[in-house]
mmCIF file of C-alpha atoms in Angstrom:
data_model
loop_
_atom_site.group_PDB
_atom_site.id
_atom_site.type_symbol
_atom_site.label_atom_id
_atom_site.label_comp_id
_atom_site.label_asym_id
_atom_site.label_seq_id
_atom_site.Cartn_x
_atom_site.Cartn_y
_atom_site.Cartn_z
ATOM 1 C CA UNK Z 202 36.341 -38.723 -157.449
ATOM 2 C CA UNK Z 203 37.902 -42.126 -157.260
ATOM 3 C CA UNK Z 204 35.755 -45.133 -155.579
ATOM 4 C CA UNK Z 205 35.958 -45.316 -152.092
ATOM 5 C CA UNK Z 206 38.034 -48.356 -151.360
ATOM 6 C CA UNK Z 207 37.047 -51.245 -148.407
ATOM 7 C CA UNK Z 208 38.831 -50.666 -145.679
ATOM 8 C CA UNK Z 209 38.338 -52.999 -142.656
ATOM 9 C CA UNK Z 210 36.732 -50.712 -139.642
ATOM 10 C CA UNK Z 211 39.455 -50.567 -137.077
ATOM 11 C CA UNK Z 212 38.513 -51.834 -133.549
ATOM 12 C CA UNK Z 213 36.809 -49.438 -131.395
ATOM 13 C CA UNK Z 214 40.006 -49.597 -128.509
ATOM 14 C CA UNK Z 215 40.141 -46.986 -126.149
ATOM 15 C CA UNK Z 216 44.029 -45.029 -127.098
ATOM 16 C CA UNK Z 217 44.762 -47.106 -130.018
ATOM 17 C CA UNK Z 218 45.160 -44.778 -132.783
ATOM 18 C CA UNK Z 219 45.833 -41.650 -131.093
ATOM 19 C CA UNK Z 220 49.035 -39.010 -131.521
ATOM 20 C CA UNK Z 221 50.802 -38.809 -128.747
ATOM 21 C CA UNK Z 222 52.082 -35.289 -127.590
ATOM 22 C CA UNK Z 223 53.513 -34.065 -124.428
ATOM 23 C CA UNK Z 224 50.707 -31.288 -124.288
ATOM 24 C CA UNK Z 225 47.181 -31.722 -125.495
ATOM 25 C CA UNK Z 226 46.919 -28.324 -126.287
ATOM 26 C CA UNK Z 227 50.018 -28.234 -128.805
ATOM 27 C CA UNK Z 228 49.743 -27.074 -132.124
ATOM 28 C CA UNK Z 229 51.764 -28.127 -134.645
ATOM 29 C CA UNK Z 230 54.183 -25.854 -136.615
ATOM 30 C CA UNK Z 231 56.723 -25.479 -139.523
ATOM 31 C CA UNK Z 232 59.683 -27.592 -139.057
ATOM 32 C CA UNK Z 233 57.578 -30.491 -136.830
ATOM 33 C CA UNK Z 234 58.380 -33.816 -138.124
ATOM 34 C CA UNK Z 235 55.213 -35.878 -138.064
ATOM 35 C CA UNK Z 236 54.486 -39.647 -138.738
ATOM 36 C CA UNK Z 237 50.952 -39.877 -140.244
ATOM 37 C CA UNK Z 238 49.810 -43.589 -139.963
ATOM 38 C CA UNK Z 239 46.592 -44.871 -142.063
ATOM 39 C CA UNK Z 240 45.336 -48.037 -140.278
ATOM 40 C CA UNK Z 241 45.058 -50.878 -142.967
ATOM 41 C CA UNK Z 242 47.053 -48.928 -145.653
ATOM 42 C CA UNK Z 243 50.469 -48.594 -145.627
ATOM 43 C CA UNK Z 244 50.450 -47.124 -149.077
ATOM 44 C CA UNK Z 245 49.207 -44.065 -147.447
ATOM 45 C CA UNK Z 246 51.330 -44.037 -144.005
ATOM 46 C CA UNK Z 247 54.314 -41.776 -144.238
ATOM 47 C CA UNK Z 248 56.450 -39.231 -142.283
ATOM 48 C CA UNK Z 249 56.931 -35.403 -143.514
ATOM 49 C CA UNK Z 250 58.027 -32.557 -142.491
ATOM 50 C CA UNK Z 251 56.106 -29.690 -141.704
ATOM 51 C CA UNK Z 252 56.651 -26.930 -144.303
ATOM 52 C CA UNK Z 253 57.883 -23.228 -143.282
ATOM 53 C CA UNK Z 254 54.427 -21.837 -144.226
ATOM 54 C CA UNK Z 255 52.752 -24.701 -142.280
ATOM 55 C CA UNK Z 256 51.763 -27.735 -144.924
ATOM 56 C CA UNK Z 257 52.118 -31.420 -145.747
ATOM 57 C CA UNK Z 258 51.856 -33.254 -148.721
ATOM 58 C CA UNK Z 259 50.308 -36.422 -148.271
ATOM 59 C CA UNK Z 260 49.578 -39.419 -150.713
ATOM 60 C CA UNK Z 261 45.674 -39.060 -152.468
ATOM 61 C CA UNK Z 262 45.127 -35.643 -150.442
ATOM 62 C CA UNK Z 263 47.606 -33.500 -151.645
ATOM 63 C CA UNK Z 264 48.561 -30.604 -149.990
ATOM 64 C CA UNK Z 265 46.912 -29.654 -146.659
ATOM 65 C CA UNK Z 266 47.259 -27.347 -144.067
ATOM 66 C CA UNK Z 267 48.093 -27.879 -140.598
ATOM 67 C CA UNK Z 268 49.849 -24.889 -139.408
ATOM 68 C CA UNK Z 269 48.212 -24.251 -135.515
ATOM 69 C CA UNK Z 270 46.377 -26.898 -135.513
ATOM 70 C CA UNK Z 271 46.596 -29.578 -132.811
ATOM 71 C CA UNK Z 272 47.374 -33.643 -133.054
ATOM 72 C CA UNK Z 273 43.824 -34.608 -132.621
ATOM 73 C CA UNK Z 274 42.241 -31.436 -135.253
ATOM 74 C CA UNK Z 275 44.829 -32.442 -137.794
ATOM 75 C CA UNK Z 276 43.801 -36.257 -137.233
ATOM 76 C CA UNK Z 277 40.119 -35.579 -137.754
ATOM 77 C CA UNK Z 278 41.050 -33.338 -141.047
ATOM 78 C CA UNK Z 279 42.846 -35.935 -142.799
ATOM 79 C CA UNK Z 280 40.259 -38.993 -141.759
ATOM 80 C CA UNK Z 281 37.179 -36.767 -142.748
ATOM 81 C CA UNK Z 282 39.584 -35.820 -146.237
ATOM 82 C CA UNK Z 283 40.218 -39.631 -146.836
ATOM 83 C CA UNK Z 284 36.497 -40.519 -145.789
ATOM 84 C CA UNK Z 285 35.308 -38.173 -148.972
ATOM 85 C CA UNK Z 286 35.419 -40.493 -151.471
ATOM 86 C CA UNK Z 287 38.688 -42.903 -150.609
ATOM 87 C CA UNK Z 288 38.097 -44.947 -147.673
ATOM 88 C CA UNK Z 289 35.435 -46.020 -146.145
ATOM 89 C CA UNK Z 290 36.692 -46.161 -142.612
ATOM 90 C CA UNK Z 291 39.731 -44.537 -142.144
ATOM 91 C CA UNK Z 292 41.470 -44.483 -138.872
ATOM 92 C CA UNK Z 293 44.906 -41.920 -138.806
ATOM 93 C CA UNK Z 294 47.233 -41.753 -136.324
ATOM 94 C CA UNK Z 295 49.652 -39.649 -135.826
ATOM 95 C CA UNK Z 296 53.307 -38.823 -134.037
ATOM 96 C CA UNK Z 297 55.413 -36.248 -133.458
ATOM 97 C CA UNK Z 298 58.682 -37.675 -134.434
ATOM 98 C CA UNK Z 299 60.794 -34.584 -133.927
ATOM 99 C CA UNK Z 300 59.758 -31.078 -132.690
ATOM 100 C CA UNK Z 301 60.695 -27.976 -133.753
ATOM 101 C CA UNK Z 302 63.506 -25.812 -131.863
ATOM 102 C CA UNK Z 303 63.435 -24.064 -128.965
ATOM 103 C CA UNK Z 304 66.184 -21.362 -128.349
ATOM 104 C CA UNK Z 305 68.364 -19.867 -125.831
ATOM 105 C CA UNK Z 306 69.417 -16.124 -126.010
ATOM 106 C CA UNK Z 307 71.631 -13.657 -123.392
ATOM 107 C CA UNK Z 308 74.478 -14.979 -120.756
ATOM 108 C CA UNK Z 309 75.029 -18.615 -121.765
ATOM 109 C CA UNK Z 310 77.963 -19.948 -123.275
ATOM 110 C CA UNK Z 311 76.544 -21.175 -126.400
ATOM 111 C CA UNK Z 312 73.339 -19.448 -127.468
ATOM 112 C CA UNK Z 313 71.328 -20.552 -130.500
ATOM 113 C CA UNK Z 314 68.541 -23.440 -131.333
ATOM 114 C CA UNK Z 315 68.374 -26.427 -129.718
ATOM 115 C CA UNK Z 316 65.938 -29.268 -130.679
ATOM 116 C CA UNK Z 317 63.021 -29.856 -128.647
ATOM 117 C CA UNK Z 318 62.743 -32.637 -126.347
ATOM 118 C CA UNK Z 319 59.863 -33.745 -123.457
ATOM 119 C CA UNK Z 320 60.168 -33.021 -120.130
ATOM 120 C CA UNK Z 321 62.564 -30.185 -120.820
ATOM 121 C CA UNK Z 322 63.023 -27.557 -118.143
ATOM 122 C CA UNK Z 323 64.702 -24.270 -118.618
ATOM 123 C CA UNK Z 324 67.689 -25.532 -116.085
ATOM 124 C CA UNK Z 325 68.189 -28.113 -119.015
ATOM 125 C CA UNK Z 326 67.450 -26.127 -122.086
ATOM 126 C CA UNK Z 327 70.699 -23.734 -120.121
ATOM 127 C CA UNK Z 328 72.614 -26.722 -119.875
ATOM 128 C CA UNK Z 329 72.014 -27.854 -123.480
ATOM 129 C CA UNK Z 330 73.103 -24.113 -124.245
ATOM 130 C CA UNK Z 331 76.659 -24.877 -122.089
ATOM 131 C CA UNK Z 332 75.359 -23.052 -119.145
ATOM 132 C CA UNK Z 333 75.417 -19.653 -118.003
ATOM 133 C CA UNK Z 334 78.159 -17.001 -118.564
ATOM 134 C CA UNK Z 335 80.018 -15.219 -115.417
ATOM 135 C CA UNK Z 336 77.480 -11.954 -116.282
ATOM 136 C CA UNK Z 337 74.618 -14.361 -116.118
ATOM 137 C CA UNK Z 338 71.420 -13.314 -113.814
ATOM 138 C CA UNK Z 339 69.906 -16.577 -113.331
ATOM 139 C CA UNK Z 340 67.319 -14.935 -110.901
ATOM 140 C CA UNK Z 341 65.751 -13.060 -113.735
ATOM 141 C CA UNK Z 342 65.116 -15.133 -116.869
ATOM 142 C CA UNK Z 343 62.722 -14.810 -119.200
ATOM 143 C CA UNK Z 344 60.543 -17.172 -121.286
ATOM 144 C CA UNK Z 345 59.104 -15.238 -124.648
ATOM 145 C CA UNK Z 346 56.645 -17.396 -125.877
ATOM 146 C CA UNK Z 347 53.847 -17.182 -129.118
ATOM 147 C CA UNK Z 348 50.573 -17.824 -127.540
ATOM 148 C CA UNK Z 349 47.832 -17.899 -129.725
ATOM 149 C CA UNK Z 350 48.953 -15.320 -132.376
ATOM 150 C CA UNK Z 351 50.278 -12.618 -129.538
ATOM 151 C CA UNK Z 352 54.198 -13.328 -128.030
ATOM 152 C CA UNK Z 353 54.265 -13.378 -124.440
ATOM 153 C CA UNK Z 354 56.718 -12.735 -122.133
ATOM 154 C CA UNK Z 355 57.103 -14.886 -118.489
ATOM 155 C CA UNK Z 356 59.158 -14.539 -115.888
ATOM 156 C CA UNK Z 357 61.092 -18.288 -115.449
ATOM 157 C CA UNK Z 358 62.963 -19.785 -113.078
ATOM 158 C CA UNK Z 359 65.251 -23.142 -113.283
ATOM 159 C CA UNK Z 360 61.926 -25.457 -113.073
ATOM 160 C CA UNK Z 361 59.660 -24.505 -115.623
ATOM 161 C CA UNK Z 362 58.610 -26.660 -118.516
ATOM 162 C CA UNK Z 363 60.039 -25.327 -121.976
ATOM 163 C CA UNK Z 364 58.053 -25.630 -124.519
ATOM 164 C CA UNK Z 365 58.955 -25.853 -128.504
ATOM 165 C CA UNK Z 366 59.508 -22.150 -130.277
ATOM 166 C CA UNK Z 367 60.094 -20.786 -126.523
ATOM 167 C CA UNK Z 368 62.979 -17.820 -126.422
ATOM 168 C CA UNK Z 369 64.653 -18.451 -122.944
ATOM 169 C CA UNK Z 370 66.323 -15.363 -122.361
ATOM 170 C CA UNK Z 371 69.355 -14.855 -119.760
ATOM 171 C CA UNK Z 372 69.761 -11.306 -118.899
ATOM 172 C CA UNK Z 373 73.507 -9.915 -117.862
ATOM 173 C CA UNK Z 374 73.623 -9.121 -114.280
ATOM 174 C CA UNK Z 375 73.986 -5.639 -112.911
ATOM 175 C CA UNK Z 376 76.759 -6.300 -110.824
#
């Protein structure tokens, strides 16, 4: 194991350093785009991509992986990995530079994946999709979504928050 190099210790400021996510409870997921910051060593900053089976390679550590885990978990995984022998005190940050999809199925005019954005709403995920067809029932949409390991399935209207790998699913109306 290399020698861990001196690395000033950060100051102790309340938010500095943190990953910023719409959700605290998001876990990140293949096809995530996140910027992993080092505080003091550039060398070791980068932005990647998260894999389809759910890992980064990053500089010194390798391969880790990250699939499910949240901002903050993934942020204490790679400071305690470049504490073990590297740096003496690391401080990561990191950002979600570009989510994964979300996707719109059923009576819209242009169905498929969409990238995610915050604040997004199922009225504007619709919208993104070209809005609904003339067999659209907008009264009865559905939101399939992976929650924990299970998919669930929510009944939606217009106002909801969308959230990224969410199905939004416009059924055809009876009439």
């Amino acid at each position: 194991m290399a020698a861990a190099r001196s690395t000033p210790k950060p100051p102790d400021v309340p938010g500095v350093g943190m990953g910023t996510t719409p959700n605290p409870d998001y876990h990140l997921g293949a096809n995530d785009v996140i910027k992993v910051q080092v505080f003091g060593e550039e060398a070791l900053s980068t932005e990647t991509k998260v894999s389809g089976d759910g890992k980064i390679a990053l500089p010194l550590l390798g391969v880790l992986e990250i699939q499910g885990l949240t901002v903050k978990q993934t942020e204490d995984l790679i400071t305690n990995r470049l504490a073990d022998g590297y740096l003496k005190y690391p401080r990561v940050s990191i950002y979600i530079t570009r989510y994964r999809n979300f996707f719109v199925s059923g009576e819209v005019k242009s169905p498929g994946g969409y990238p995610f954005e915050e604040g997004l709403t199922v009225l504007k995920a619709i919208t993104l999709a070209g809005g609904f067809t003339d067999k659209a029932a907008p009264g009865r949409i559905k939101i399939k979504r992976l929650k924990e390991k299970d998919e669930i399935t929510i009944s939606a209207n217009l106002k909801d928050t969308v959230l990224p790998d969410d199905v939004i699913v416009v059924p055809e109306s009876f009439f």
